[in-house]
Short mmCIF file of C-alpha atoms and ligand atoms in Angstrom, two decimals:
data_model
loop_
_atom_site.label_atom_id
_atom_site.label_comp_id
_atom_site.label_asym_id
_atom_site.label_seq_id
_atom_site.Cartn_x
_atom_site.Cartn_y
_atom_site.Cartn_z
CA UNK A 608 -60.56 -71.64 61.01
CA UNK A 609 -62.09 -69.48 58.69
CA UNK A 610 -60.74 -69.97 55.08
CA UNK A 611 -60.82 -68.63 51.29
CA UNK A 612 -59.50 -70.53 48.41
CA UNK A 613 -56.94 -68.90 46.05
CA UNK A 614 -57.26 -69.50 42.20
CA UNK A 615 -53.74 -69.18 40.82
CA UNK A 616 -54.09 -69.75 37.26
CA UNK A 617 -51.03 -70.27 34.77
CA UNK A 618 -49.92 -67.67 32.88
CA UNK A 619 -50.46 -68.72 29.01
CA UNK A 620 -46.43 -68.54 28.23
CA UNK A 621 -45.15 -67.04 24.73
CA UNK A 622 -44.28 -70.29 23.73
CA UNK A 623 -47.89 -71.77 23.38
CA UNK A 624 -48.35 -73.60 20.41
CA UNK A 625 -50.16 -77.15 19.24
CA UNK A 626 -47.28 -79.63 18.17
CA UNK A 627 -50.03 -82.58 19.15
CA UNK A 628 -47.49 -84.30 22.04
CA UNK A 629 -50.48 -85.70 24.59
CA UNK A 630 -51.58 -88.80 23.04
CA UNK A 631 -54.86 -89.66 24.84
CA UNK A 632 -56.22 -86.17 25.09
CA UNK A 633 -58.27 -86.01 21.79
CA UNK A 634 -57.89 -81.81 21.40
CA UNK A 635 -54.31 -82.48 21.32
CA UNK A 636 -54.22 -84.72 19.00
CA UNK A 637 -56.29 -83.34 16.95
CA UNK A 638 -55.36 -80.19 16.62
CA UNK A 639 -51.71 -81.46 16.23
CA UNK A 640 -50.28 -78.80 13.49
CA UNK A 641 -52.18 -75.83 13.71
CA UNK A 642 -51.32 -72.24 13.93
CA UNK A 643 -51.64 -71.23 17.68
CA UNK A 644 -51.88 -67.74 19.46
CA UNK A 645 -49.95 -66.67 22.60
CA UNK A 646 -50.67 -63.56 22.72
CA UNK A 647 -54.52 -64.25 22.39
CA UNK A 648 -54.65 -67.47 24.80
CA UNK A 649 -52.95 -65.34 27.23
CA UNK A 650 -55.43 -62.66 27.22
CA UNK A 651 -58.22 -65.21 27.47
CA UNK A 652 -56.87 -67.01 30.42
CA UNK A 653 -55.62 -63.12 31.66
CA UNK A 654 -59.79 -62.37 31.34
CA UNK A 655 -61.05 -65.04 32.79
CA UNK A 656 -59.00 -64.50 35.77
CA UNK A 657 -60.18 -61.17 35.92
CA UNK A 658 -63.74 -62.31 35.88
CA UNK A 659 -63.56 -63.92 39.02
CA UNK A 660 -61.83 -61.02 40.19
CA UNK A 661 -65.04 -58.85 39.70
CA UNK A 662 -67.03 -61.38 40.85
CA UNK A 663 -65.12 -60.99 44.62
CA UNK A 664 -62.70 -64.11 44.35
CA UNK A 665 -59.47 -63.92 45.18
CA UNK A 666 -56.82 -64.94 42.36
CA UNK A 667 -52.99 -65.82 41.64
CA UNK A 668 -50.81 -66.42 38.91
CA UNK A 669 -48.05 -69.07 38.11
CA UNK A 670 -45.66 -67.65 36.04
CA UNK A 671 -44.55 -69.88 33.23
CA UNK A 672 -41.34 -71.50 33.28
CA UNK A 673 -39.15 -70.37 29.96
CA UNK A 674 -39.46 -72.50 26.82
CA UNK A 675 -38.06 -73.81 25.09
CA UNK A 676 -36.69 -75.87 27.86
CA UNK A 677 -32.74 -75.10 27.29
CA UNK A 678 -31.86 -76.29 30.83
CA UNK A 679 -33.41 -80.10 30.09
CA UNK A 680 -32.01 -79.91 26.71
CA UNK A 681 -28.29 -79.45 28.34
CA UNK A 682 -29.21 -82.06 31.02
CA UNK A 683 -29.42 -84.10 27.91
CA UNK A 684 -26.16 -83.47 26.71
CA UNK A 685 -26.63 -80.77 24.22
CA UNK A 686 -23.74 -78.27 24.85
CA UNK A 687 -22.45 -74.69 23.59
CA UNK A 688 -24.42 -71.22 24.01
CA UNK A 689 -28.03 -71.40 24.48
CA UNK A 690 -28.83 -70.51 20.52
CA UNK A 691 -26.48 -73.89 19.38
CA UNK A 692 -28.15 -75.92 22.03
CA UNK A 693 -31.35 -75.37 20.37
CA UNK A 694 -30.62 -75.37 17.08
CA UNK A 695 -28.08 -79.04 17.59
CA UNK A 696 -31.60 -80.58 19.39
CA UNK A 697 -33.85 -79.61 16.89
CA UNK A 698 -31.17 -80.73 14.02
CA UNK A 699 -30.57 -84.16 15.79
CA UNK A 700 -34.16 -85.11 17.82
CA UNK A 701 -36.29 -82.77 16.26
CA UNK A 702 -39.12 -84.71 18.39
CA UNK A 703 -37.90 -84.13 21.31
CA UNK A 704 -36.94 -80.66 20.33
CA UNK A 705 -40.73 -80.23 20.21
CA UNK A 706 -41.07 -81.41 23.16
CA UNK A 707 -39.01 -79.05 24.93
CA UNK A 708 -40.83 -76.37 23.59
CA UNK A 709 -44.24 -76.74 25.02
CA UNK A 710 -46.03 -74.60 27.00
CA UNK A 711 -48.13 -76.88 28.63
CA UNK A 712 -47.43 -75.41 32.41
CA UNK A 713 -49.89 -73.32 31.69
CA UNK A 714 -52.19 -75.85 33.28
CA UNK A 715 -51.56 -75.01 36.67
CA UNK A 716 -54.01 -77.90 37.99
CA UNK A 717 -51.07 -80.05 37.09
CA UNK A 718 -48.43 -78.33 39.16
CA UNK A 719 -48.65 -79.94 42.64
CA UNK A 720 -51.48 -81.53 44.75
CA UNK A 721 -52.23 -78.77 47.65
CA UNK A 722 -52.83 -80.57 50.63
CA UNK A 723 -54.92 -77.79 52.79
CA UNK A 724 -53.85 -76.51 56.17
CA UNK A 725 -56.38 -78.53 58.28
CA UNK A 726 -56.07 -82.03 56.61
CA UNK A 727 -52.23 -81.93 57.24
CA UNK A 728 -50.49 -83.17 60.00
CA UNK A 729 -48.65 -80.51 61.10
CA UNK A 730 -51.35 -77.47 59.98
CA UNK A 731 -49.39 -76.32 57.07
CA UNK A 732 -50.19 -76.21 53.47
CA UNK A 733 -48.84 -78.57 51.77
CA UNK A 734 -48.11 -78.45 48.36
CA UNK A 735 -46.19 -81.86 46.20
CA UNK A 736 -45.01 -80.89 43.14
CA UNK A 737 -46.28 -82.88 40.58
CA UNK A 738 -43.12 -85.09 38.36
CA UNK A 739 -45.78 -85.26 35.27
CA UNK A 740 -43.19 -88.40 34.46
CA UNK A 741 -45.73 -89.86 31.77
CA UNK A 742 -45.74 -86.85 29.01
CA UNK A 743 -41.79 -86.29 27.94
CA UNK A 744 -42.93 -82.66 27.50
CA UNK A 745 -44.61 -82.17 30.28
CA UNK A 746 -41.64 -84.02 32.57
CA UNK A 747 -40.02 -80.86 31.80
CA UNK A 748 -41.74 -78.88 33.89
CA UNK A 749 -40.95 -80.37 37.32
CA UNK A 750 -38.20 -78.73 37.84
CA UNK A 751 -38.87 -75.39 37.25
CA UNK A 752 -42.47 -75.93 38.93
CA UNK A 753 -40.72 -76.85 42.08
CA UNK A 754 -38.98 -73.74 42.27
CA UNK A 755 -41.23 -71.73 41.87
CA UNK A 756 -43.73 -72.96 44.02
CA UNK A 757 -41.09 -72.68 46.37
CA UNK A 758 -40.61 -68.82 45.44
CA UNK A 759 -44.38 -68.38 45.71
CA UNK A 760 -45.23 -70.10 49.09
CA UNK A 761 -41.41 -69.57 50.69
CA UNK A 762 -42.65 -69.34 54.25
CA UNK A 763 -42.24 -72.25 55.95
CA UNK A 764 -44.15 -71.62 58.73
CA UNK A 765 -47.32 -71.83 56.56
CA UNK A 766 -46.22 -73.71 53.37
CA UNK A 767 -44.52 -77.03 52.93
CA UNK A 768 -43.71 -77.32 49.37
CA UNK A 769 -42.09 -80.85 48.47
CA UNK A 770 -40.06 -81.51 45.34
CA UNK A 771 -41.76 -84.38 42.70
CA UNK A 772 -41.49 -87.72 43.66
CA UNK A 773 -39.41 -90.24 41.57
CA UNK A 774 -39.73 -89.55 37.80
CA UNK A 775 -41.27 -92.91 37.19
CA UNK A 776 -44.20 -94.81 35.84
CA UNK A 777 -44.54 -96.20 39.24
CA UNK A 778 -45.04 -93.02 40.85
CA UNK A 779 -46.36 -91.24 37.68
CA UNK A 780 -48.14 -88.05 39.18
CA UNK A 781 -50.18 -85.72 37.53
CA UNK A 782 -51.37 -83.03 40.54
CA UNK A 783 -54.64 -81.37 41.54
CA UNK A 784 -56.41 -82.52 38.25
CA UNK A 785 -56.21 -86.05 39.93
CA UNK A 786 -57.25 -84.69 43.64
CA UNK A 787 -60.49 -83.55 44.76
CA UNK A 788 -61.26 -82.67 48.50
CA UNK A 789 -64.75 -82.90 50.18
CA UNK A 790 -65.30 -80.99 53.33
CA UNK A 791 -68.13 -79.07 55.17
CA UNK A 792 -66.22 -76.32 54.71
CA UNK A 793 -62.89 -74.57 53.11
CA UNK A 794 -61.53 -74.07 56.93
CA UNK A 795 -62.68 -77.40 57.72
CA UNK A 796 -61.20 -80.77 58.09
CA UNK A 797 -61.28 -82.90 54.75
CA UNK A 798 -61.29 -85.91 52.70
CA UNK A 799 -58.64 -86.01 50.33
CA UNK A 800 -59.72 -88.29 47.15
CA UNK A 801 -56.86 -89.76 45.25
CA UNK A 802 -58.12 -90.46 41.74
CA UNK A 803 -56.04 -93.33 39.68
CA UNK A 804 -55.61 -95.26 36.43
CA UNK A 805 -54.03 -98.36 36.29
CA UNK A 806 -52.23 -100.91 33.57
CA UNK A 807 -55.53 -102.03 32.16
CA UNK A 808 -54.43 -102.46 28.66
CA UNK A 809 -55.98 -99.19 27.40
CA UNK A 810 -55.72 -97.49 24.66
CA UNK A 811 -54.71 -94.42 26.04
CA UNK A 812 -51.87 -94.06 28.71
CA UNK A 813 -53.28 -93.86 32.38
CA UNK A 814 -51.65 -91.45 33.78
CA UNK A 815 -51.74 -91.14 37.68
CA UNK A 816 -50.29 -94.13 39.43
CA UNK A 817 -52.00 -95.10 42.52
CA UNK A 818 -48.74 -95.15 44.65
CA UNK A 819 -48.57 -91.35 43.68
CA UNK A 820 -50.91 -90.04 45.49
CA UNK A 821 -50.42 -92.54 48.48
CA UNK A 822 -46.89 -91.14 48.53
CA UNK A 823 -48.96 -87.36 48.55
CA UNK A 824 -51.16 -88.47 51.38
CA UNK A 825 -48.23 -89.96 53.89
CA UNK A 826 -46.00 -86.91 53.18
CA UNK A 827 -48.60 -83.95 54.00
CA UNK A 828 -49.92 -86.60 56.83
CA UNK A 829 -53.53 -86.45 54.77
CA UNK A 830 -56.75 -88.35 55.22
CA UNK A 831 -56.93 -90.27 51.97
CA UNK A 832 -59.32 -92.05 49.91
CA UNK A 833 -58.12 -93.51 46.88
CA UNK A 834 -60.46 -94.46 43.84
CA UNK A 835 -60.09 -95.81 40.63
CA UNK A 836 -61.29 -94.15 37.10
CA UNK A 837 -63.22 -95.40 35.12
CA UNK A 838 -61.89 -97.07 31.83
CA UNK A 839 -65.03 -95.80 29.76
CA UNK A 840 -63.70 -92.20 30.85
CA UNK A 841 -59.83 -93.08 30.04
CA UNK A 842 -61.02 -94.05 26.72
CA UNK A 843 -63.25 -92.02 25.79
CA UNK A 844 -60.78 -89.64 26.50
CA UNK A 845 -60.73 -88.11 29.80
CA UNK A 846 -56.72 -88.02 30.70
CA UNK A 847 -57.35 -86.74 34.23
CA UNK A 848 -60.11 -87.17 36.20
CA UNK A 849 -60.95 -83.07 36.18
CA UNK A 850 -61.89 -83.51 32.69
CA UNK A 851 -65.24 -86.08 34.18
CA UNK A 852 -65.83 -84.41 37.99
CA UNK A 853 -64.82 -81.72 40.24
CA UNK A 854 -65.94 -81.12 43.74
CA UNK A 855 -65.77 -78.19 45.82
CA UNK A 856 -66.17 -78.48 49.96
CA UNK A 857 -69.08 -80.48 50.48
CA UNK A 858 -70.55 -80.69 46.34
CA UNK A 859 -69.24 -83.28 43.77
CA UNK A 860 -70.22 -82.65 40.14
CA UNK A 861 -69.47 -85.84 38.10
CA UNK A 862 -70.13 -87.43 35.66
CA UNK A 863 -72.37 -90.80 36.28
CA UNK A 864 -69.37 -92.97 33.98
CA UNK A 865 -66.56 -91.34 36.11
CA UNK A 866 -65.50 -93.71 38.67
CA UNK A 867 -65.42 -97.46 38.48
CA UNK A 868 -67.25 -97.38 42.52
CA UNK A 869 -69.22 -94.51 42.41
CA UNK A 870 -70.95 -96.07 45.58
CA UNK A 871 -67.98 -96.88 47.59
CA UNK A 872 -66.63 -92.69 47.06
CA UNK A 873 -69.61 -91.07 47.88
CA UNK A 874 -70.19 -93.26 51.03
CA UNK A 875 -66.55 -91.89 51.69
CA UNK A 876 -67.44 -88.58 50.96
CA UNK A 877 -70.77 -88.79 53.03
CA UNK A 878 -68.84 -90.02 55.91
CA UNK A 879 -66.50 -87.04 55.42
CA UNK A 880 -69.14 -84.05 55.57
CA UNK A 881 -72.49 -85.28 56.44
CA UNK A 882 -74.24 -82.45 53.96
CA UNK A 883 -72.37 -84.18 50.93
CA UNK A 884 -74.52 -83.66 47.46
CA UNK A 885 -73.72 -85.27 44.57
CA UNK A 886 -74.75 -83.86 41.45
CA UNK A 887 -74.62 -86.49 38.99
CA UNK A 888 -75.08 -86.14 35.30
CA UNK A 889 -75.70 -88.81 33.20
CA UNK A 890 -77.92 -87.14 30.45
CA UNK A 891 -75.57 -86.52 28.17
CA UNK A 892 -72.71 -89.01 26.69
CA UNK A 893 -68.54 -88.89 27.92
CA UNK A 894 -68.04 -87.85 24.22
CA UNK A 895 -70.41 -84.89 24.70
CA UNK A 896 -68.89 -84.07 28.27
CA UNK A 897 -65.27 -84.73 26.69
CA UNK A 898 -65.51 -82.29 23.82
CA UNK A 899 -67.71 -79.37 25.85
CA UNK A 900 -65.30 -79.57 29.04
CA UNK A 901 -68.63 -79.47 31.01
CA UNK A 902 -67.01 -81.02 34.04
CA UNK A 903 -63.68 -79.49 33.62
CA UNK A 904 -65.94 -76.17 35.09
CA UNK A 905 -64.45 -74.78 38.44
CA UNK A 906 -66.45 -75.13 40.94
CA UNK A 907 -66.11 -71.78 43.01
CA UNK A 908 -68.03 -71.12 46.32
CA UNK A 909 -68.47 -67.49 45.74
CA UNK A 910 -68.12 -64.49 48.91
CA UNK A 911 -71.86 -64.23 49.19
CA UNK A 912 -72.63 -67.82 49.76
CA UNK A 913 -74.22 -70.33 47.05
CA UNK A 914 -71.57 -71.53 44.26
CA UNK A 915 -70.80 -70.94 40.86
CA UNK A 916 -70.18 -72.87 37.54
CA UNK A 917 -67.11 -70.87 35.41
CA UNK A 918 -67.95 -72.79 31.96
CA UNK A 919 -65.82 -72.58 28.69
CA UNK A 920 -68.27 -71.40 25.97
CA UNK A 921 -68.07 -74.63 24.27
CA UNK A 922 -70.28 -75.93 26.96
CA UNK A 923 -72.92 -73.35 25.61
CA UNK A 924 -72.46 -73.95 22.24
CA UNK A 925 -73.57 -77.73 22.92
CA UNK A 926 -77.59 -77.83 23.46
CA UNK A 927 -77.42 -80.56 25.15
CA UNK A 928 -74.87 -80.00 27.41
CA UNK A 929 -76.42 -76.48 28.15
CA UNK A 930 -79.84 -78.58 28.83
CA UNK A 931 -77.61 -80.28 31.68
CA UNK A 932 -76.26 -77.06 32.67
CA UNK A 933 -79.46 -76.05 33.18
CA UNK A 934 -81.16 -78.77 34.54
CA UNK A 935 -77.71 -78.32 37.44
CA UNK A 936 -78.43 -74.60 37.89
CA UNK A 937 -82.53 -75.31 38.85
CA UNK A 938 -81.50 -78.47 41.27
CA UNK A 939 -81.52 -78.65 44.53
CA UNK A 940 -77.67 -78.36 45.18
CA UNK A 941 -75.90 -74.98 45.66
CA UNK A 942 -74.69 -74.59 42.62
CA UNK A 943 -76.76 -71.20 41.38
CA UNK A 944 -74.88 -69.49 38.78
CA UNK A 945 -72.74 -69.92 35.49
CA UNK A 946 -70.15 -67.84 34.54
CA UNK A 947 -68.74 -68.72 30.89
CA UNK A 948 -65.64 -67.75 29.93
CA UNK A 949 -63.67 -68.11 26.61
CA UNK A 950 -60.69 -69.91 26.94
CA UNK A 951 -60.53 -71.40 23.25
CA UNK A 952 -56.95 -71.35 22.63
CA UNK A 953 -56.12 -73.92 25.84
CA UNK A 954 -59.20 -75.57 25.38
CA UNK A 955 -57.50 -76.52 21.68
CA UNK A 956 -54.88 -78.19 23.87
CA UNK A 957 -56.91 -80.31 25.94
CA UNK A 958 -57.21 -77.62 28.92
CA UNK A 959 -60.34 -75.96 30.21
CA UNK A 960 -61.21 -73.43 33.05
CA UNK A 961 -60.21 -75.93 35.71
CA UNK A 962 -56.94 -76.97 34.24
CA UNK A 963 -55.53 -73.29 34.18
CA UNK A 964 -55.72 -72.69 38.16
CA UNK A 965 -54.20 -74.32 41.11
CA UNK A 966 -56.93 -73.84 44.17
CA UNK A 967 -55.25 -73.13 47.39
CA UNK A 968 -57.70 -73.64 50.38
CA UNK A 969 -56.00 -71.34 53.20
CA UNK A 970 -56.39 -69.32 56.48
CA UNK A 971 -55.97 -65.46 56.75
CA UNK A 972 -52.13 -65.60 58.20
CA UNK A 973 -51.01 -67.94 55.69
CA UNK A 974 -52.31 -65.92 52.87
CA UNK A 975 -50.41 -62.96 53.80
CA UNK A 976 -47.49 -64.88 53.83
CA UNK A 977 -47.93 -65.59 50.05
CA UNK A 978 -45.58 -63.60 47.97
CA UNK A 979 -47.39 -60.86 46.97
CA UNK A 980 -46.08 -60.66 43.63
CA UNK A 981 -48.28 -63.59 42.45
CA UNK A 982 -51.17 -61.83 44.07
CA UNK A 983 -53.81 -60.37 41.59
CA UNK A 984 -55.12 -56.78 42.01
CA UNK A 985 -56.35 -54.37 39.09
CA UNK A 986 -52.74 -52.64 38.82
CA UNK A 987 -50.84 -55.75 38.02
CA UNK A 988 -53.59 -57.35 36.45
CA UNK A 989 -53.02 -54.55 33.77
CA UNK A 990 -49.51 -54.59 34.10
CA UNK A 991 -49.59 -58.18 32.86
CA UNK A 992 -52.29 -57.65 30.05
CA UNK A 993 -49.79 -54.80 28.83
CA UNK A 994 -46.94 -56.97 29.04
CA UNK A 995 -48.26 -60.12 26.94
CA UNK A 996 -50.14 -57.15 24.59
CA UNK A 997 -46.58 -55.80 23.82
CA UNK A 998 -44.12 -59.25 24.30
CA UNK A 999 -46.18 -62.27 22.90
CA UNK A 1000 -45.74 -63.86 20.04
CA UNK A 1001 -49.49 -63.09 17.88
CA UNK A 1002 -49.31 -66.65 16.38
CA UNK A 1003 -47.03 -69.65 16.19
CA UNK A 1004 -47.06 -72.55 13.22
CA UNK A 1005 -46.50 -75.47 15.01
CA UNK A 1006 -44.14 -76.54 12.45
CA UNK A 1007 -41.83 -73.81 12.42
CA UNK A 1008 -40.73 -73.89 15.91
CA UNK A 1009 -37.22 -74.19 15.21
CA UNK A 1010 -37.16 -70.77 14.07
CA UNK A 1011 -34.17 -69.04 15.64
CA UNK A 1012 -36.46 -65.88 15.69
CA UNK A 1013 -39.34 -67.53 17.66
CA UNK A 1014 -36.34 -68.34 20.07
CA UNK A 1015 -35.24 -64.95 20.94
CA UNK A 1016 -38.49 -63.25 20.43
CA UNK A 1017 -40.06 -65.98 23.82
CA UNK A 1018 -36.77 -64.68 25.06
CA UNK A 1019 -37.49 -61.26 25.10
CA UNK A 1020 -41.06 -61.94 26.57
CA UNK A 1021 -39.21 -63.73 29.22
CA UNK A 1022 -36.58 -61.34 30.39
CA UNK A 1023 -40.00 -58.61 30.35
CA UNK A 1024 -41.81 -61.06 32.68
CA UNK A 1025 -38.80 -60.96 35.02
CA UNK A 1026 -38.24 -57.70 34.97
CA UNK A 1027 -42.25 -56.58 35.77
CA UNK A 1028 -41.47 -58.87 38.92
CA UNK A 1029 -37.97 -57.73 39.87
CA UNK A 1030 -39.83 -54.49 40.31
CA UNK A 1031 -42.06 -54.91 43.15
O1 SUG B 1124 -51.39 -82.72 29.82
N1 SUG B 1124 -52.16 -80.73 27.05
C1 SUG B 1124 -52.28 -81.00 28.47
C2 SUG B 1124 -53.64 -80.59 28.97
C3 SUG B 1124 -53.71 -80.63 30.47
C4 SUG B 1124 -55.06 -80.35 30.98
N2 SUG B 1124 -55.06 -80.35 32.39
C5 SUG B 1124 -56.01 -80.85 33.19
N3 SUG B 1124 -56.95 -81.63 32.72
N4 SUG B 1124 -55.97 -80.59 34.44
C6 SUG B 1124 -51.99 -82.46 28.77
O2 SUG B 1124 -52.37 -83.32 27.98
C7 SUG B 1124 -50.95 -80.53 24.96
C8 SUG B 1124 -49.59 -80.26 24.46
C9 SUG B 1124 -49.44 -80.26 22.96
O3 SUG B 1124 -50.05 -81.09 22.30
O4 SUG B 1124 -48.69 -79.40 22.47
C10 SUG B 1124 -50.98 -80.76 26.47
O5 SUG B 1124 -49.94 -80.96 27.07
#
């Protein structure tokens, strides 16, 4: 089978903002506080999108679910119309009032682990949505994830799309940023590598449990590896494994600290396409490949062969790390070109190029049975620019989120977002 992989990248919602709720991923934290912009983050993640449109790649969207998260807040027991719901949860928990209002789908990497056609048992895509059960904020998003993946890839001829598994540390399952699949090639057969944390006393929470992603591998009837990460990473601050490696078919990029047996994976992943290359970097520190994002690159094998790097700009701005880009770019491996993009305002957050897009390995007839409307061309690639130009919010202050006005005004961006896809 010949195959292409689909970049669907989340939408930056209206609600974006930095209230500091990931303990464990250091932008988070540290920005905790400070004056975000929607409407700005949205057009960076809207341009980089479009980048790898021009470049010949084909690309998606997620559409992000509406925040603040009335629906959980109700679940909670917070009654009466939608504006007293708010305003009783952000009188009574104003934490987890917060909580509800984050924006953090935007990082479509954690959305589901895609399972492609040829690894699964029965052919299909599979797609598990991810519960995200260690975050309270981003446990929110399960829900309305899982619907809408369902929306997206509805034909179940092609698509299997399976709802989160039990909301639990035990199964605690944070998607694609955790997954990484080596094969010859897109259309090929593939290993599916399972990367996990475990209760090691750390200081920061570890958050993919190993069951997780052997629950992943049994439902979508996937060859599985499963590998542990490394503490050093977890400490020094790399919450998911994309933030230390990514692979794409037959190439890992990693860093040389990212897995506690390094030898033990790549004699996996050898085993699993015989022209595996791994391009290790261990000239520069975690901290330095922690703050620049270096690994958190996509890895994108573009339409006329050879592969590319798509690079926030912090990994330029960091001479060393540019050093390793460099020394990557003039290897022998087929990674030949960098694209940097600016994606500042999720980068703030903790999330780089590769957190903002769920890849979707597929075959010709499933991809026309994707619904369309999530489908990027130049017309509603505009249409969306226009509609986040003219409906998001230009900046929120993280601690005035209980604003009544903020409410109505994500509201209104909402209902817009609807209504552009009501019309096709
Ligand atoms: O889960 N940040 C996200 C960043 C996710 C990045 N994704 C990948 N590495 N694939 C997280 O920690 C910050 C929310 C806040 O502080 O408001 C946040 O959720």
């Amino acid at each position: 089978m010949t195959a292409t992989e689909i970049n669907f990248d989340g939408l930056i919602g209206p609600m974006h903002n930095y209230a500091g709720l990931s303990p464990g991923n250091i932008a988070s934290a540290s920005n905790a506080g400070a004056i975000s912009q929607p409407r700005a983050a949205a057009l960076q993640g809207l341009a980089k999108m479009k980048r790898l449109m021009d470049r010949g790649l084909v690309q998606g969207f997620i559409p992000p679910p509406r925040r603040p998260a009335i629906a959980a807040l109700r679940a909670l027991g917070f009654d009466g119309d939608d504006r007293s719901v708010l305003a009783l949860a952000a009188a009574e928990d104003p934490v987890l009032f917060n909580n509800a209002c984050s924006a953090s789908a935007m990082w479509a990497a954690n959305a589901a682990t895609v399972i492609a056609g040829p690894d699964s048992g029965d052919g299909r895509v599979h797609l598990v949505t991810a519960n995200l059960a260690t975050m309270l904020h981003r446990s929110f998003e399960a829900s309305d994830t899982f619907a809408t993946l369902r929306t997206i890839f509805a034909d179940q001829r092609h698509f299997a799309v399976h709802p989160p598994l039990p909301g639990t540390q035990h199964f605690s399952d944070e998607g694609a940023a955790n997954h990484m699949r080596i094969t010859p090639r897109h259309g090929q057969r593939g290993l599916n590598i399972f990367v996990h944390g475990a209760a090691r006393g750390s200081r920061f929470p570890e958050r993919q449990a190993k069951r997780a992603g052997e629950a992943v591998a049994r439902l979508s009837g996937a060859d599985a590896f499963h590998t542990l990460q490394s503490q050093a990473a977890i400490e020094a601050g790399a919450f998911h494994n994309d933030v230390v490696a990514v692979a794409n078919e037959h190439v890992l990029l990693a860093h040389a600290a990212a897995f506690e047996d390094r030898e033990g994976l790549f004699a996996a992943a050898e085993r699993a396409a015989p022209d595996f290359v791994a391009v290790e970097v261990d000239s520069i520190g975690l901290d330095d490949a922690i703050s620049s994002y270096l690994f958190n690159s996509q890895l994108l094998t573009l339409p006329e062969g050879g592969m590319a790097l798509v690079l926030p700009s912090e990994a330029r701005e960091n001479p060393r790390v540019w050093t390793a880009v460099e020394t990557i770019l003039a290897g022998n491996n087929p990674i030949n070109e960098a694209i940097v993009v600016d994606v500042r305002e999720s980068m703030r957050n903790g999330g780089g190029p590769a957190c903002l897009r769920l890849r979707v390995p597929i075959g010709e007839e499933a991809m026309r049975a994707i619904d369309s409307r999530f489908l990027l061309d130049e017309r509603r690639w505009e249409e969306l620019c226009a509609l986040v130009d003219r409906h998001w919010p230009e900046r929120i202050d993280a601690a005035e989120l209980a604003d009544p006005a903020l409410w109505a005004a994500a509201g209104a961006a909402h209902d817009a977002l609807d209504a552009l896809l009501a019309r096709v």
